[in-house]
Coordinates of C-alpha atoms in Angstrom, one line a residue:
M28 CA -0.4 0.3 0.2
N29 CA 1.4 3.8 -0.4
I30 CA 0.9 6.1 2.0
K31 CA -2.4 7.0 1.7
Q32 CA -4.1 3.8 1.2
V33 CA -2.1 3.1 4.5
K34 CA -4.3 6.5 6.5
K35 CA -7.5 5.3 4.9
E36 CA -6.7 2.1 5.5
L37 CA -6.1 2.9 9.7
I38 CA -9.3 5.5 9.7
R39 CA -11.3 2.8 9.0
T40 CA -10.1 0.0 11.1
I41 CA -10.2 3.2 14.6
Q42 CA -13.8 3.7 13.3
A43 CA -14.5 -0.1 13.8
Y44 CA -12.9 -1.1 16.4
L45 CA -14.3 2.0 18.8
L46 CA -17.4 1.2 17.0
K47 CA -19.9 1.0 20.4
N48 CA -22.9 -1.0 21.3
E49 CA -26.7 0.6 22.9
D50 CA -25.2 0.2 26.1
G51 CA -22.1 2.8 25.3
E52 CA -19.4 -0.8 25.5
Y53 CA -16.9 -1.6 22.1
R54 CA -18.9 -3.8 20.0
M55 CA -15.4 -5.7 18.7
D56 CA -13.5 -7.6 22.1
F57 CA -10.4 -5.6 23.2
V58 CA -8.3 -8.6 22.5
R59 CA -10.1 -9.2 19.4
Q60 CA -9.1 -5.0 17.9
R61 CA -5.7 -7.1 16.5
P62 CA -2.6 -4.7 17.0
V63 CA -1.8 -2.8 13.3
L64 CA 1.7 -3.6 12.1
L65 CA 3.4 -0.9 9.6
I66 CA 6.7 -2.3 8.0
G67 CA 7.7 0.0 5.5
P68 CA 11.4 1.1 4.7
P69 CA 12.3 4.4 6.2
G70 CA 11.7 8.0 6.3
I71 CA 8.7 7.1 4.4
G72 CA 6.1 8.8 6.6
K73 CA 5.0 6.3 9.2
T74 CA 5.0 8.8 12.1
A75 CA 3.6 11.6 9.4
V76 CA 0.7 9.5 8.7
M77 CA 0.5 8.0 12.5
E78 CA -0.5 12.6 13.4
Q79 CA -2.7 12.6 10.7
V80 CA -5.4 10.4 11.2
A81 CA -5.0 10.7 15.1
K82 CA -6.4 14.8 14.4
A83 CA -8.9 13.1 11.1
C84 CA -10.6 10.8 14.2
G85 CA -10.5 13.2 17.0
I86 CA -8.4 11.1 19.2
G87 CA -5.5 11.3 21.3
L88 CA -1.8 10.1 20.3
V89 CA 0.9 8.9 22.3
A90 CA 3.6 7.6 20.1
Y91 CA 7.1 6.4 21.2
T92 CA 10.7 5.2 18.9
I93 CA 10.5 1.6 21.0
T94 CA 14.7 1.4 20.9
H95 CA 14.9 4.4 23.4
H96 CA 13.9 2.2 25.5
T97 CA 15.3 0.0 28.1
R98 CA 13.6 -3.5 29.9
Q99 CA 12.6 -1.8 33.3
S100 CA 11.0 1.0 31.4
A101 CA 9.1 -0.9 29.0
I102 CA 7.6 -3.3 31.9
G103 CA 8.4 -1.1 34.7
L104 CA 11.1 -1.1 37.7
P105 CA 10.5 -4.2 40.7
F106 CA 9.6 -3.9 44.3
I107 CA 9.0 -6.7 47.1
R108 CA 5.1 -6.5 48.3
E109 CA 4.5 -8.4 51.3
K110 CA 1.6 -10.8 51.1
E111 CA -0.1 -13.4 52.7
Y112 CA -1.3 -16.4 51.1
G113 CA -2.8 -19.5 53.9
G114 CA -2.2 -17.5 56.8
T115 CA 1.5 -17.7 55.6
R116 CA 3.3 -13.8 55.0
Y117 CA 6.0 -14.1 51.5
S118 CA 7.9 -11.5 49.9
V119 CA 6.5 -10.3 46.7
T120 CA 8.6 -9.3 43.1
E121 CA 5.6 -7.0 41.9
Y122 CA 6.4 -3.8 39.3
T123 CA 6.0 -0.7 39.0
M124 CA 3.7 0.9 36.3
S125 CA 5.4 1.7 32.5
E126 CA 6.5 4.3 31.4
I127 CA 5.0 4.0 28.1
V128 CA 0.7 3.3 29.8
A129 CA 1.7 5.8 31.9
A130 CA 2.2 8.0 29.5
V131 CA -1.4 6.9 27.8
Y132 CA -2.9 7.7 31.7
E133 CA -0.9 11.3 31.7
K134 CA -2.0 11.9 27.7
M135 CA -6.2 11.3 28.9
E136 CA -5.3 13.5 32.4
Q137 CA -3.9 16.6 29.9
T138 CA -6.8 16.7 27.3
G139 CA -9.4 14.7 28.4
L140 CA -9.5 12.2 25.6
K141 CA -10.6 8.6 26.6
E142 CA -9.4 6.9 23.2
G143 CA -6.6 6.9 21.0
I144 CA -3.4 5.3 19.5
L145 CA -0.7 3.9 21.2
F146 CA 2.0 4.4 18.3
L147 CA 5.9 2.3 19.1
D148 CA 8.2 2.7 16.4
E149 CA 11.0 0.1 15.1
I150 CA 9.3 -2.6 17.4
N151 CA 11.1 -5.1 15.5
C152 CA 14.6 -3.6 16.9
V153 CA 14.5 -3.5 20.1
S154 CA 17.5 -5.1 22.1
E155 CA 18.1 -8.5 23.0
T156 CA 16.5 -8.2 26.4
L157 CA 13.6 -6.0 25.9
A158 CA 12.3 -8.5 22.1
P159 CA 10.1 -10.7 25.1
T160 CA 8.6 -7.9 26.5
M161 CA 7.7 -6.4 22.9
L162 CA 6.2 -10.2 22.0
Q163 CA 4.1 -10.1 24.6
F164 CA 2.5 -6.3 23.6
L165 CA 1.9 -7.3 20.6
Q166 CA 0.3 -10.4 21.0
F167 CA -1.8 -9.1 25.1
K168 CA -1.5 -5.5 25.1
M169 CA 0.2 -5.7 28.2
F170 CA 3.8 -4.4 29.2
G171 CA 4.6 -6.5 32.5
N172 CA 1.8 -6.3 34.9
H173 CA -0.3 -3.2 33.2
K174 CA -3.0 -3.2 30.0
I175 CA -3.2 -0.5 27.9
P176 CA -6.4 0.9 28.3
E177 CA -8.7 0.3 26.3
G178 CA -10.5 3.3 24.1
W179 CA -7.1 2.6 23.1
V180 CA -5.4 1.2 19.3
I181 CA -2.2 0.2 19.1
V182 CA 0.3 0.8 15.8
A183 CA 3.5 -0.5 16.0
A184 CA 6.0 0.3 12.5
G185 CA 9.6 -1.5 12.0
N186 CA 11.9 -1.4 9.2
P187 CA 12.5 -4.0 6.6
P188 CA 15.6 -6.1 7.2
E189 CA 17.9 -4.7 4.0
Y190 CA 17.5 -1.3 5.5
N191 CA 18.8 -2.5 9.0
K192 CA 20.6 -4.9 10.0
S193 CA 18.8 -4.9 14.3
V194 CA 15.7 -5.8 13.0
R195 CA 14.1 -8.8 14.9
E196 CA 12.1 -11.9 12.4
F197 CA 8.6 -11.0 14.3
D198 CA 7.6 -14.8 15.3
L199 CA 4.6 -17.1 13.6
V200 CA 2.9 -16.8 17.0
T201 CA 2.9 -12.7 16.9
L202 CA 2.4 -12.2 12.7
D203 CA -0.5 -14.7 13.6
R204 CA -2.0 -11.7 16.0
V205 CA -1.3 -8.6 14.6
R206 CA -2.8 -6.7 11.4
K207 CA 0.4 -6.5 9.4
I208 CA 0.2 -3.9 6.8
T209 CA 3.5 -3.4 3.7
V210 CA 3.9 0.2 3.0
E211 CA 6.1 1.7 -0.3
E212 CA 6.7 4.4 -1.5
D213 CA 4.5 7.0 -4.0
Y214 CA 6.1 9.6 -5.3
G215 CA 2.4 10.9 -6.9
V216 CA 1.0 10.4 -3.4
W217 CA 4.2 12.4 -1.9
K218 CA 3.7 15.7 -4.2
E219 CA -0.1 16.0 -2.7
Y220 CA 1.1 15.9 0.3
A221 CA 3.7 18.3 -0.6
Y222 CA 1.3 21.3 -2.3
Q223 CA -0.7 20.6 1.0
K224 CA 2.8 21.5 3.5
G225 CA 4.2 23.7 0.8
I226 CA 7.3 22.1 0.4
H227 CA 9.8 24.1 -1.7
S228 CA 8.7 25.0 -5.7
A229 CA 12.1 23.7 -6.5
I230 CA 12.1 20.4 -4.9
I231 CA 8.7 19.2 -6.4
G232 CA 10.2 20.3 -9.6
Y233 CA 13.1 19.1 -9.7
L234 CA 11.2 15.9 -8.6
D235 CA 8.8 15.9 -11.8
L236 CA 11.5 15.5 -13.3
K237 CA 14.0 13.3 -11.8
K238 CA 10.8 11.2 -10.2
E239 CA 13.7 7.8 -9.8
N240 CA 15.3 10.4 -7.3
F241 CA 12.9 10.8 -4.8
Y242 CA 13.2 7.7 -3.1
H243 CA 16.5 5.9 -3.4
I244 CA 18.3 3.2 -1.0
Q245 CA 21.6 1.4 -1.6
M246 CA 25.0 -0.2 0.1
A247 CA 28.5 1.5 -1.0
A248 CA 31.7 1.2 -0.3
D249 CA 32.0 3.5 2.2
G250 CA 28.5 2.7 3.6
M251 CA 25.2 3.7 3.4
E252 CA 23.5 5.9 0.8
F253 CA 20.0 6.8 1.2
V254 CA 17.6 9.9 0.4
T255 CA 13.9 9.8 1.7
A256 CA 10.5 11.5 1.7
R257 CA 12.0 12.5 5.4
G258 CA 15.1 14.0 3.8
W259 CA 12.9 16.2 1.1
E260 CA 10.3 17.7 3.6
D261 CA 13.6 18.2 6.6
L262 CA 15.7 19.5 3.1
S263 CA 12.4 22.1 2.7
E264 CA 12.4 23.1 5.6
M265 CA 15.7 24.3 5.8
I266 CA 15.8 25.7 2.1
G267 CA 12.9 27.9 3.0
A268 CA 15.2 29.1 6.6
Y269 CA 18.4 30.6 4.1
E270 CA 15.8 31.9 2.2
T271 CA 14.7 33.8 4.9
I272 CA 17.4 35.4 5.7
H273 CA 19.1 36.0 2.0
V274 CA 22.2 32.8 2.2
K275 CA 22.0 31.0 -0.7
P276 CA 21.4 26.6 0.4
E277 CA 24.8 25.6 -1.2
E278 CA 25.3 21.9 -1.1
S279 CA 27.4 21.0 1.4
M280 CA 23.9 22.0 3.1
V281 CA 22.1 19.5 0.1
V282 CA 23.9 16.5 0.9
Q283 CA 23.1 16.9 5.1
Y284 CA 20.2 16.1 4.3
L285 CA 20.0 14.2 0.8
Q286 CA 22.8 11.8 1.9
D287 CA 23.5 10.4 -1.5
E288 CA 26.5 12.2 -3.3
R289 CA 25.2 12.1 -6.8
I290 CA 21.8 13.4 -6.0
A291 CA 22.6 16.0 -3.6
R292 CA 24.5 17.2 -6.6
D293 CA 22.4 16.8 -8.8
F294 CA 19.3 18.8 -6.6
A295 CA 22.5 21.5 -5.6
N296 CA 22.6 22.1 -9.5
Y297 CA 19.1 22.6 -10.0
L298 CA 18.6 24.2 -7.2
D299 CA 20.9 26.9 -9.1
F300 CA 19.3 27.3 -12.0
Y301 CA 15.9 27.2 -10.2
Y302 CA 17.7 31.0 -8.3
K303 CA 18.6 32.1 -12.0
Y304 CA 15.4 31.3 -13.6
Q305 CA 14.1 33.6 -10.1
T306 CA 15.9 36.0 -11.9
V307 CA 15.6 36.2 -14.8
Y308 CA 11.6 35.5 -15.2
D309 CA 9.9 38.6 -12.6
M310 CA 6.9 36.1 -11.3
E311 CA 5.1 39.6 -9.9
A312 CA 5.4 41.1 -13.5
I313 CA 3.6 38.1 -15.3
L314 CA 1.3 37.6 -12.3
S315 CA 0.8 41.6 -12.7
G316 CA 0.6 42.4 -17.1
E317 CA 3.9 44.1 -17.2
G318 CA 7.0 43.8 -19.0
T319 CA 6.6 39.4 -20.2
E320 CA 7.5 40.5 -23.9
E321 CA 11.1 40.5 -23.9
M322 CA 10.4 36.9 -21.6
I323 CA 7.3 35.1 -23.4
R324 CA 11.5 36.0 -26.4
K325 CA 13.8 33.7 -24.0
L326 CA 11.2 31.2 -23.4
A327 CA 10.6 30.4 -26.9
Y328 CA 14.4 29.5 -27.3
A329 CA 14.4 27.9 -23.6
P330 CA 14.2 23.8 -23.0
F331 CA 12.2 21.7 -21.4
D332 CA 13.7 22.4 -18.8
E333 CA 13.3 25.7 -18.3
R334 CA 9.8 26.1 -19.6
L335 CA 8.8 23.8 -17.0
S336 CA 11.2 25.4 -14.3
V337 CA 8.9 28.8 -15.0
I338 CA 5.5 26.4 -15.1
R339 CA 7.7 25.4 -11.8
L340 CA 8.2 29.4 -10.3
L341 CA 4.5 30.0 -11.5
M342 CA 3.0 27.2 -9.8
G343 CA 5.3 28.1 -6.4
S344 CA 3.9 32.0 -6.3
L345 CA -0.3 31.0 -7.1
G346 CA 0.0 28.1 -4.2
G347 CA 1.1 30.5 -1.8
S348 CA -1.4 33.1 -2.4
C349 CA -4.1 30.3 -2.7
R350 CA -2.7 29.6 0.2
D351 CA -3.3 32.5 2.4
A352 CA -6.6 33.0 0.5
Y353 CA -7.8 29.4 2.1
L354 CA -6.9 30.2 5.8
T355 CA -8.4 33.3 5.4
D356 CA -11.4 32.4 4.0
R357 CA -11.1 29.4 7.2
F358 CA -11.1 32.7 9.5
V359 CA -14.0 34.5 8.5
S360 CA -16.3 31.3 8.3
C361 CA -15.2 30.6 11.5
L362 CA -15.9 33.6 13.0
F363 CA -18.7 34.0 11.1
D364 CA -20.6 30.6 13.1
W365 CA -19.1 32.0 16.1
L366 CA -21.0 35.5 15.7
K367 CA -24.2 33.0 13.9
Q368 CA -24.0 31.3 17.3
E369 CA -24.3 34.2 19.9
K370 CA -26.8 36.8 17.6
E371 CA -30.2 35.8 19.2
T372 CA -28.7 35.3 23.1
I373 CA -27.1 39.3 22.4
Q374 CA -30.6 40.3 21.3
D375 CA -32.3 38.7 23.5
L376 CA -29.9 40.7 26.4
D377 CA -29.8 43.7 24.2
G378 CA -33.7 44.1 25.4
K379 CA -33.2 43.7 28.9
G380 CA -30.8 46.4 28.9
E381 CA -28.0 44.1 30.0
D382 CA -23.6 44.1 28.8
T383 CA -23.7 42.3 25.8
A384 CA -20.2 43.1 26.0
A385 CA -19.3 41.4 28.7
Y386 CA -21.4 38.2 27.5
L387 CA -18.9 38.4 24.3
A388 CA -15.5 38.8 26.8
K389 CA -16.9 35.0 29.0
R390 CA -17.4 33.6 25.7
T391 CA -15.0 34.4 24.1
A392 CA -12.6 34.0 27.7
D393 CA -14.1 30.6 27.3
R394 CA -13.5 29.7 24.0
R395 CA -9.9 30.3 24.4
E396 CA -10.3 28.0 27.1
R397 CA -11.3 25.2 25.3
Y398 CA -9.0 26.1 21.8
R399 CA -5.8 25.2 24.7
K400 CA -7.0 22.2 25.3
K401 CA -7.8 21.2 22.2
K402 CA -4.3 22.8 21.3
R403 CA -2.5 21.1 23.6
A404 CA -4.0 17.6 22.4
D405 CA -2.5 18.5 19.0
L406 CA -6.3 18.0 17.4
Y407 CA -6.0 21.2 15.2
T408 CA -4.8 20.4 11.8
R409 CA -2.4 24.0 10.9
E410 CA -5.5 25.7 9.4
E411 CA -7.5 24.3 11.9
A412 CA -5.7 26.1 15.0
Y413 CA -4.7 29.1 13.0
A414 CA -8.4 29.9 11.9
K415 CA -9.3 28.8 15.9
K416 CA -7.0 31.6 17.7
K417 CA -7.7 34.1 15.0
S418 CA -11.0 34.3 15.7
L419 CA -10.4 34.4 18.9
E420 CA -8.6 37.5 18.9
C421 CA -10.6 38.8 16.5
M422 CA -13.4 37.7 19.3
E423 CA -11.3 40.2 22.1
L424 CA -10.9 42.7 20.0
Y425 CA -15.3 43.2 19.4
A426 CA -15.8 42.5 22.7
K427 CA -13.6 45.5 23.4
K428 CA -14.5 47.4 20.4
L429 CA -18.9 46.8 21.3
K430 CA -18.1 48.6 25.1
G431 CA -16.4 51.4 24.1
A432 CA -20.0 51.8 21.3
L433 CA -22.2 51.0 24.3
E434 CA -20.9 54.1 26.2
N435 CA -20.8 56.3 24.1
G436 CA -25.0 54.9 23.2
E437 CA -25.0 52.6 21.1
R438 CA -28.1 50.4 21.3
D439 CA -28.4 47.8 19.0
S440 CA -25.1 45.8 20.2
F441 CA -25.1 43.3 17.3
A442 CA -25.2 46.1 14.3
V443 CA -21.6 47.2 15.7
L444 CA -20.3 43.9 15.6
K445 CA -22.0 42.9 12.5
E446 CA -20.2 46.4 11.1
E447 CA -16.7 45.0 12.0
F448 CA -16.9 41.6 11.0
Q449 CA -17.7 43.6 6.9
K450 CA -15.0 44.7 7.2
E451 CA -13.1 41.3 7.6
T452 CA -15.3 40.2 4.3
A453 CA -14.7 43.1 2.4
R454 CA -11.3 42.7 3.2
R455 CA -11.2 38.6 2.3
Q456 CA -13.2 39.9 -1.3
E457 CA -10.2 41.6 -2.1
E458 CA -7.8 39.1 -1.2
I459 CA -10.2 36.8 -4.0
N460 CA -10.3 39.0 -6.9
T461 CA -6.3 40.2 -6.7
I462 CA -5.3 36.5 -6.9
R463 CA -8.3 35.3 -9.8
N464 CA -6.2 38.5 -12.0
R465 CA -2.9 36.7 -10.9
M466 CA -4.0 33.6 -12.1
E467 CA -5.5 34.8 -15.5
Q468 CA -2.8 36.5 -15.9
A469 CA -0.9 33.8 -15.2
F470 CA -3.3 31.6 -17.9
S471 CA -2.3 34.5 -20.5
F472 CA 1.3 34.5 -20.3
V473 CA 1.5 30.8 -21.0
E474 CA -0.5 30.8 -23.5
R475 CA 1.2 33.7 -25.1
A476 CA 4.5 31.7 -24.3
F477 CA 4.0 27.7 -25.2
G478 CA 0.4 28.0 -26.8
E479 CA -2.0 25.1 -25.8
S480 CA 1.0 22.7 -25.9
Q481 CA 2.3 20.4 -22.8
E482 CA 3.5 23.2 -20.9
M483 CA 0.2 24.6 -20.7
V484 CA -1.3 21.0 -20.3
I485 CA 1.6 20.6 -17.4
F486 CA 0.4 23.7 -15.9
L487 CA -3.4 22.4 -15.6
T488 CA -2.7 19.4 -14.2
E489 CA -0.5 21.4 -11.6
L490 CA -3.2 23.1 -11.0
A491 CA -5.2 20.8 -10.0
M492 CA -3.6 18.5 -8.3
N493 CA -2.0 21.3 -5.9
F494 CA -5.4 21.0 -2.8
Y495 CA -5.6 25.2 -2.2
T496 CA -5.2 26.6 -6.2
L497 CA -7.7 23.9 -7.3
T498 CA -10.0 24.6 -4.2
F499 CA -9.1 28.6 -4.8
I500 CA -11.0 27.7 -8.0
R501 CA -14.0 25.6 -7.2
E502 CA -14.9 28.4 -4.7
N503 CA -14.3 31.0 -6.5
G504 CA -13.9 30.2 -10.1
C505 CA -11.4 31.2 -12.7
E506 CA -12.7 31.7 -16.5
A507 CA -9.0 31.0 -18.4
Y508 CA -8.5 27.6 -15.9
Y509 CA -12.5 26.7 -17.5
H510 CA -11.7 27.4 -21.0
Y511 CA -7.9 25.4 -21.7
N512 CA -8.8 22.6 -19.7
E513 CA -12.4 21.9 -21.3
A514 CA -10.4 22.6 -25.0
L515 CA -7.2 20.5 -24.0
L516 CA -9.9 17.4 -22.3
F517 CA -12.2 18.3 -26.1
E518 CA -8.9 17.4 -28.0
E519 CA -7.7 14.6 -25.4
K520 CA -10.9 12.3 -26.4
Q521 CA -11.1 13.4 -30.1
K522 CA -7.1 11.8 -30.2
K523 CA -8.3 8.6 -28.1
I524 CA -11.6 7.9 -30.7
L525 CA -9.1 8.9 -33.8
E526 CA -6.8 5.7 -32.0
Q527 CA -9.6 3.3 -32.2
I528 CA -10.4 4.1 -35.5
Q529 CA -7.6 3.6 -36.9
S530 CA -6.8 0.9 -35.0
I531 CA -10.3 -0.4 -35.7
E532 CA -8.9 0.5 -40.1
D533 CA -5.9 -1.7 -39.2
W534 CA -7.5 -4.7 -37.8
E535 CA -9.9 -4.3 -41.2
N536 CA -7.0 -4.3 -43.5
L537 CA -5.6 -7.5 -41.9

């Protein structure tokens, strides 16, 4: 399975395991809820997908890399307890609670969430002394004498033996008690994730040209050479940080993340050209429709990789703008929902002559506390956290402005709030209009530079693959996108029909 399929399967598994009957009890016996065992190469995204699954299901997550543990931290420390059997007292060895089990209870205490995922990474790379404990854990969901609480789904992950010499094979008895899922790398799936995560456009552009370099592990004379999905994502963050402080990334830095000198050198060279094209092709001029003739003339004689880099630069600019618009829209929508919930109560309080500003301030404080609790539980996506946080800031400001308006004799509290909210909707609409115009200018540039060629097809495809650009087009429209998409789709259908006709003619001529 690729990581996208794994995510879907994990969500379904958790929904099934946590399903309850009419008495509020789990329908599936805890013993029958087999732990899920993910086996796949390192750096493929197994840990990241667990965070996404926990957020999607609204449950807690406790994650451990098990190789960091000793037998004592996993099963607990021994202590002596006095017990009486048949009238005789004996000294009996018992164990304190496992650090891992305790972490589950602490998570429940901190967040108020009674259900969650216990994720243990590198489970098949434990030490010899810890191996029997891990087999017991997978078979009986216990560390020492302490069980994992009901409502917590166990997911473990490990690497295949070809990637790690420390790997221990599980026996048949253990494998017969888990759900083993083999995870495979898939650039197409990762690219969707990369767009949504904001991976640097130079990395996506390079990997579009060199897909074979997305994930690469091999033994070399001086050790292991490898490039992983994790490496590309971390490198993206570092490139972005370097750009912020106006430092040019060099090969010596790239090879620290892409630990294969050939691929690191190749990407570093591509990055040099990417920055060069960024200087030659002024994206701001293109997207504002100014001074593009010279750039179009240069592209007429440019090689394909240069043309593709320009498309990638356009996508980087449009994708960033559309992501900002997405965040703005989610914030305004959240603010609207909150104000809608308060409208009736505020109008009722107005009628009674009560302090609506104090009421709004109190309600906002309550919301902020709920936000903090959910944030601590890591239940928000980055976009959700942004929308909630900015809405809270607005509501706090509205409460202050409402207080001032009431002191100045205003009688309609909701009219004050509505006026303030309309300023946000106006700003949102202005942002949408700007981006829509920039997108139309981008289409105009691509059409004038390339016509309805493969570059236009690539541009359309990338807009459809990018979560933020596609969401913007769906929600706000883009005439040029619909026009070119329909025209090129018609041509593709026509091509297939002609191919079918030709194949029939070839058959008849046999």
